[in-house]
Tab-separated table of C-alpha atoms and ligand atoms in Angstrom:
chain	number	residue	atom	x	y	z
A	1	UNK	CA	2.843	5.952	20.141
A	2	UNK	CA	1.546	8.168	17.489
A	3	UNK	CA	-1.139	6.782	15.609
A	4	UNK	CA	-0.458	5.856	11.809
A	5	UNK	CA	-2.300	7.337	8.746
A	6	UNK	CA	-5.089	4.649	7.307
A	7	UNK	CA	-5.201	4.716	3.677
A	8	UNK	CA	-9.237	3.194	2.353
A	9	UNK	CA	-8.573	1.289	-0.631
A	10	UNK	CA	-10.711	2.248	-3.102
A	11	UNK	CA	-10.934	-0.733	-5.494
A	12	UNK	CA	-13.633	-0.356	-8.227
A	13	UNK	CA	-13.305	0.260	-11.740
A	14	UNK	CA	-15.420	3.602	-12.329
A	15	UNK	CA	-14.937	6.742	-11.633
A	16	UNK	CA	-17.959	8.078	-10.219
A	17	UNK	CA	-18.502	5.292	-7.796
A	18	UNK	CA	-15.039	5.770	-6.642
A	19	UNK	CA	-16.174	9.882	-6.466
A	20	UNK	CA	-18.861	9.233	-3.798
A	21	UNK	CA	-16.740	7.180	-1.727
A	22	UNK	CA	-13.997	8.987	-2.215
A	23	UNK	CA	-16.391	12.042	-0.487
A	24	UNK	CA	-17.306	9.666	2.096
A	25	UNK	CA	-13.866	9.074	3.294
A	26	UNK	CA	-11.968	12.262	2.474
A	27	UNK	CA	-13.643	14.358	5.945
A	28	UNK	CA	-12.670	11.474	7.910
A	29	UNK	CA	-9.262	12.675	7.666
A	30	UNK	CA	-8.058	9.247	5.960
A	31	UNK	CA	-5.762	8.638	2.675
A	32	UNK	CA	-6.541	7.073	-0.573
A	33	UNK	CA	-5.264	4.291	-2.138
A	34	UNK	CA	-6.091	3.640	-5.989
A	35	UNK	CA	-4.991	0.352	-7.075
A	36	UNK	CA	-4.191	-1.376	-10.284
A	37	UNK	CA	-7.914	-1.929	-11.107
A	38	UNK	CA	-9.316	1.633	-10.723
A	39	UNK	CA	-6.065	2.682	-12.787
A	40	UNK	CA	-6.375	0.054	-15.617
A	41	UNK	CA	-9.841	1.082	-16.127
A	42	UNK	CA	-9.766	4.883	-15.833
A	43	UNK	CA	-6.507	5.631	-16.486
A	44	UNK	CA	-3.990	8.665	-15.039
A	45	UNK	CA	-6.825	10.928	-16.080
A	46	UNK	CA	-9.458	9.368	-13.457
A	47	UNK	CA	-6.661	9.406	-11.075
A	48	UNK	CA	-6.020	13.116	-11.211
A	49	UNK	CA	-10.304	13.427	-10.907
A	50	UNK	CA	-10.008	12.007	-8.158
A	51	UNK	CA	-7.050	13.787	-6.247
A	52	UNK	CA	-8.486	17.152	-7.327
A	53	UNK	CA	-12.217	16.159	-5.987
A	54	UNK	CA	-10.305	15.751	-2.595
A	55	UNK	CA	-7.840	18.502	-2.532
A	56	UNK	CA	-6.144	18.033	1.270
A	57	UNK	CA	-6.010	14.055	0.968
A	58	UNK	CA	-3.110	12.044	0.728
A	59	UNK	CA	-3.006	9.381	-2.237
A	60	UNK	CA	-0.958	6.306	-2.383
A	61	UNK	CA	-1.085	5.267	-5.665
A	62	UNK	CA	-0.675	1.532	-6.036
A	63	UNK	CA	0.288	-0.028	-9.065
A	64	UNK	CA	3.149	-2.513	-7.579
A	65	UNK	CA	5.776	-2.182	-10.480
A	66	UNK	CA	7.597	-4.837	-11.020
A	67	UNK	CA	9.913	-4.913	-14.301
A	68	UNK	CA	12.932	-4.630	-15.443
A	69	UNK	CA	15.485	-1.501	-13.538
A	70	UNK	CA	14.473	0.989	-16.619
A	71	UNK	CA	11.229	0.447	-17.047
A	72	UNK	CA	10.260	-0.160	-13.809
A	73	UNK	CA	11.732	3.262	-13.178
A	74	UNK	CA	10.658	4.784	-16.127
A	75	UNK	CA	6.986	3.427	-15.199
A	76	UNK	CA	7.306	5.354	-11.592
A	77	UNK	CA	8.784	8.735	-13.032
A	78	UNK	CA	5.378	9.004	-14.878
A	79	UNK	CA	3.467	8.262	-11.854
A	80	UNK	CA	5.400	11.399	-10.401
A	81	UNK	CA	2.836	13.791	-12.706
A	82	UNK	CA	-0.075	12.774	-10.515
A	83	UNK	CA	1.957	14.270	-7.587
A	84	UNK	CA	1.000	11.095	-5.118
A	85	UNK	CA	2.524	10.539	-1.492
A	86	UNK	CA	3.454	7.609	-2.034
A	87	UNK	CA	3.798	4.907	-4.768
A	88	UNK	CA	5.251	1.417	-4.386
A	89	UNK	CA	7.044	-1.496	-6.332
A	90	UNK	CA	7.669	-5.627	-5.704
A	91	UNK	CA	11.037	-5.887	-3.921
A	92	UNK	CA	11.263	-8.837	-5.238
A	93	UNK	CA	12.258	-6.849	-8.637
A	94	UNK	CA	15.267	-6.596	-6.817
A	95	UNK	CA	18.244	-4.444	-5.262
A	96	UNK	CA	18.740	-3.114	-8.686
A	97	UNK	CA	15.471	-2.381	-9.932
A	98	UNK	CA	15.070	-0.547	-6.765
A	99	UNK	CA	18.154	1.539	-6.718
A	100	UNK	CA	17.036	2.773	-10.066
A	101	UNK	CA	13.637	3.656	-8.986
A	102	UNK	CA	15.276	5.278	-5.519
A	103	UNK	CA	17.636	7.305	-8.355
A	104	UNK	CA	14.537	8.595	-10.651
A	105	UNK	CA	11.862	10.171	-7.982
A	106	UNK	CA	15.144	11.995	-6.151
A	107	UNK	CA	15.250	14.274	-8.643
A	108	UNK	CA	12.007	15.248	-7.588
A	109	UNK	CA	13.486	17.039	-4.447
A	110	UNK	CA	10.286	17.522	-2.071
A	111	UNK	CA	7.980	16.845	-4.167
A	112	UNK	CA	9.085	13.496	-4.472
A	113	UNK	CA	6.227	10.388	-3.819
A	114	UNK	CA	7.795	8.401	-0.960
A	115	UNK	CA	8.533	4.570	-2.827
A	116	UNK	CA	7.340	1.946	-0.607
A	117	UNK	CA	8.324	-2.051	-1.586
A	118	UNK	CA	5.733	-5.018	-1.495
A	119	UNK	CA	7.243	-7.637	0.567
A	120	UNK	CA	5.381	-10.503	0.098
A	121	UNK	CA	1.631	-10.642	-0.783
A	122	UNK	CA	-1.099	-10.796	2.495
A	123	UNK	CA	-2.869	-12.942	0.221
A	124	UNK	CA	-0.390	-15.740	0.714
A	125	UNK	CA	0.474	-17.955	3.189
A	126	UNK	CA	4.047	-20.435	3.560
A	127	UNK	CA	1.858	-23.157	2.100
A	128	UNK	CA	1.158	-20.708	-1.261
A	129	UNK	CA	4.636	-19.423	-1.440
A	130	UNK	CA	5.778	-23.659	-1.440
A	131	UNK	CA	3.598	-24.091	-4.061
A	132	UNK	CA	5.538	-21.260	-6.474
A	133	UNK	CA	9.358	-22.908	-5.274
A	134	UNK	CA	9.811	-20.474	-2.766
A	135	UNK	CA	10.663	-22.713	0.331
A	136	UNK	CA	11.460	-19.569	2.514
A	137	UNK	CA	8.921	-19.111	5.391
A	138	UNK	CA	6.880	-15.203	4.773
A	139	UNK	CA	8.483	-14.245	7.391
A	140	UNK	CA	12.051	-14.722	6.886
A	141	UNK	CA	11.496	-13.617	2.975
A	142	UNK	CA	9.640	-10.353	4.502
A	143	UNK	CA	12.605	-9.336	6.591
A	144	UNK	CA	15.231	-10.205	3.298
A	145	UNK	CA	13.281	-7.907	1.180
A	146	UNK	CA	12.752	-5.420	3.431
A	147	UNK	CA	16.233	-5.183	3.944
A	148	UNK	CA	16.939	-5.308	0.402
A	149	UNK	CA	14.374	-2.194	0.309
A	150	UNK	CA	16.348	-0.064	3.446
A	151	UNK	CA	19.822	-0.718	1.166
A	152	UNK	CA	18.170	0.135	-2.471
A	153	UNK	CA	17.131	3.775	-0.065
A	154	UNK	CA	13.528	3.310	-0.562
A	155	UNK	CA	11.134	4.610	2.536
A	156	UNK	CA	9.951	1.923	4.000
A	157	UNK	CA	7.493	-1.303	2.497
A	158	UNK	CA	4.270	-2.828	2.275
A	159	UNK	CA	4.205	-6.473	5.271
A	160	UNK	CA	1.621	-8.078	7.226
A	161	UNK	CA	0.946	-7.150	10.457
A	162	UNK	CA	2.493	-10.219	11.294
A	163	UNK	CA	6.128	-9.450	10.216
A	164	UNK	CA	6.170	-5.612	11.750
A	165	UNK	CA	8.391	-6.595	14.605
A	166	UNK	CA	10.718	-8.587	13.160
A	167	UNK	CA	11.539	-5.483	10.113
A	168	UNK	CA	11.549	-3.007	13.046
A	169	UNK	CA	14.270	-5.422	14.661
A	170	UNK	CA	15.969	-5.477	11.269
A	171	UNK	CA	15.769	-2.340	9.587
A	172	UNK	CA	15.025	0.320	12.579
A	173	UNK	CA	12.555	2.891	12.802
A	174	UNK	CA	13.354	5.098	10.361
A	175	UNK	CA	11.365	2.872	7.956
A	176	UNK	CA	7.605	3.051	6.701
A	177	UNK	CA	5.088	-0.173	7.386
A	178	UNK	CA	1.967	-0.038	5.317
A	179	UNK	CA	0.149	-2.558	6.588
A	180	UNK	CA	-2.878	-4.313	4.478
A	181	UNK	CA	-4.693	-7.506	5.598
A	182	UNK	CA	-6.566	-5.390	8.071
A	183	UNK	CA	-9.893	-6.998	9.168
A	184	UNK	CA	-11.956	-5.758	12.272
A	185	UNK	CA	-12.824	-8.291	14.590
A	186	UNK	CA	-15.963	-10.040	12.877
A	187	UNK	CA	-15.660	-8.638	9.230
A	188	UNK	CA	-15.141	-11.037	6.489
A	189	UNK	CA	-11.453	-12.067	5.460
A	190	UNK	CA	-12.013	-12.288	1.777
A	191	UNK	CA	-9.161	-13.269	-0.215
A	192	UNK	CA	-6.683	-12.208	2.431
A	193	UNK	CA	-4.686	-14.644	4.583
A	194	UNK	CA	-2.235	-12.969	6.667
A	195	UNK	CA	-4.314	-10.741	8.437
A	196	UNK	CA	-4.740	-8.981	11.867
A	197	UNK	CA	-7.396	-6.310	13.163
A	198	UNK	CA	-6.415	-2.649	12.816
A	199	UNK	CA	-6.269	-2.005	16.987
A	200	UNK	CA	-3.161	-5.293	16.900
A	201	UNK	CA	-1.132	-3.919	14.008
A	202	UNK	CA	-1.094	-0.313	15.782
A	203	UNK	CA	-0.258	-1.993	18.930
A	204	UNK	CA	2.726	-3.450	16.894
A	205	UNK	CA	3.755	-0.808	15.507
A	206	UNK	CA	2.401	-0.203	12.249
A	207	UNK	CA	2.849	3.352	10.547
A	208	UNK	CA	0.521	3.312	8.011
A	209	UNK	CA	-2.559	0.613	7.670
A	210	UNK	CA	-4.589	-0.317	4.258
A	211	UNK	CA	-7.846	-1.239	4.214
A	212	UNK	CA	-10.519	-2.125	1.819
A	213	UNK	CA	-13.328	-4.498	1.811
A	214	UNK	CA	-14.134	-3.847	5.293
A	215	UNK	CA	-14.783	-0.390	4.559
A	216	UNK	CA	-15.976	-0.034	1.286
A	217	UNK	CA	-18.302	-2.826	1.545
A	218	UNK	CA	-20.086	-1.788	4.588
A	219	UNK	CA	-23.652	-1.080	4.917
A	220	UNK	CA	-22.540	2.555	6.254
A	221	UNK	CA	-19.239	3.120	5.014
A	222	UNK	CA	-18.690	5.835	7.208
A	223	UNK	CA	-19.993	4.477	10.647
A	224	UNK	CA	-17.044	1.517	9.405
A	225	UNK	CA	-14.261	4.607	8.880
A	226	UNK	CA	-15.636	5.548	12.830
A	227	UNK	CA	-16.065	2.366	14.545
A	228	UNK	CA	-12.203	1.539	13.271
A	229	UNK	CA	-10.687	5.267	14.139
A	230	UNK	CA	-12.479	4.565	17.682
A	231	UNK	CA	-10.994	1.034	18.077
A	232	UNK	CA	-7.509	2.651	17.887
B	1	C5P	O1	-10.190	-5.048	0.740
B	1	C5P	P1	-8.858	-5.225	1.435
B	1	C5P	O2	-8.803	-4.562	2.791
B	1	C5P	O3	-8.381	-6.645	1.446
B	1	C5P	O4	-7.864	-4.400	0.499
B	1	C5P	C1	-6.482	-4.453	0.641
B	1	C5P	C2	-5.856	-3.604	-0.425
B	1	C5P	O5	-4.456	-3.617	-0.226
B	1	C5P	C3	-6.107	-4.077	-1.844
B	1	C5P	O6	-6.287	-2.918	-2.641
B	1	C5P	C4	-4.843	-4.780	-2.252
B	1	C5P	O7	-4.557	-4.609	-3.608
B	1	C5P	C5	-3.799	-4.074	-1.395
B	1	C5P	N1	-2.623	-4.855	-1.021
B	1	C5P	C6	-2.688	-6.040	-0.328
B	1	C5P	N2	-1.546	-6.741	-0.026
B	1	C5P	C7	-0.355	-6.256	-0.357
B	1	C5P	C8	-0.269	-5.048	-1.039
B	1	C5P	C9	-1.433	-4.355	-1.350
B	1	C5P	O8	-3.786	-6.484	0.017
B	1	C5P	N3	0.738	-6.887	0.003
């Protein structure tokens, strides 16, 4: 089994903050994810600070389009300037949306960010998903959209730990899991719900795991980045 890539979510809203950490993580071998608040508050231009301040790091870029096909494509093909690994929308955008997206960053050729899908949210929980008329169980509307995702020719999506069996079972294993939700035994869960310690999702199979909080809220960030790489 090889061991996935963990990307440490870097979620503040300045740039030098997200500097130091960003220098904290970057020897530990780990990615970098930048999410929508970093982005919303310094912009493409903090972005690219960042990726040059840790020049052989790879950066998922986060920003979960979801829009109509065109500008939900057109929104990605100016992500593509930042050069990121990988970049993601909501599948729930739909086949469409995503074919158009899967259409704009081929032209890329290699240099291409790899487009993952958000399934559904690890923040909710059936009980949530009721509550906005979606009577499908998470897992069952995991495993739609993640088919949905394989057929639009995106690489892979972004599930709970909880649903990486049942995509592997459905769309093979040609197909990328970033898993978030990740809490170490004993660390708080936060605002998360469907969650699972990062030594579980490996052991199901996940090929790349998020996390945050448990990380960049530690007393020693990088004893956290350690005790996690040796739990694996
Ligand atoms: O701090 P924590 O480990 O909960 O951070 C998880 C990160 O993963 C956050 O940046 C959040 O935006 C992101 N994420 C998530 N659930 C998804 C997709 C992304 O928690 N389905």
């Amino acid at each position: 089994m090889s061991l996935p890539r963990i990307y440490v979510a870097l979620d503040t809203d300045n740039l030098n903050e997200t500097l130091e950490l960003a220098a904290r993580v970057a020897p530990s071998g780990m990615g970098i994810k930048l999410g929508m608040r970093f982005y919303y508050a310094e912009g493409p231009q903090g972005v690219r600070k960042v990726i040059e301040a840790c020049p052989n790091t790879s950066f998922f870029i986060d920003l979960k389009c979801h829009d109509i096909p065109k500008t939900a494509a057109e929104a990605i093909d100016a992500l593509c300037a930042l050069k990121p690994d990988y970049v993601n929308v909501h599948a729930s955008g739909g086949l469409e949306m995503m074919q158009e997206v899967a259409k704009t960053v081929a032209k890329y050729g290699n240099d291409a960010p790899k487009v993952l899908a958000v399934t559904v949210l690890t923040s909710l929980n059936d009980e949530n998903l009721d509550a906005v008329g979606q009577k499908t169980p998470a897992k069952e509307q995991v495993v739609r959209l993640a088919q949905l995702t394989k057929e639009a020719g995106l690489s892979g999506v972004v599930c709970s730990a909880h649903e990486i069996e049942a995509i592997r079972a459905a769309c093979g294993d040609d197909f990328a899991l970033m898993v978030p939700g990740i809490r170490p035994a004993g660390s708080a869960v936060g605002d998360q719900k469907r969650v699972m310690t990062p030594a579980e999702a490996v052991s199901k199979g996940a090929t790349h795991l998020v996390i945050g909080r448990p990380i960049t809220k530690a007393d020693d960030p990088k004893a956290a980045v350690q005790a996690i790489l040796e739990s694996i």
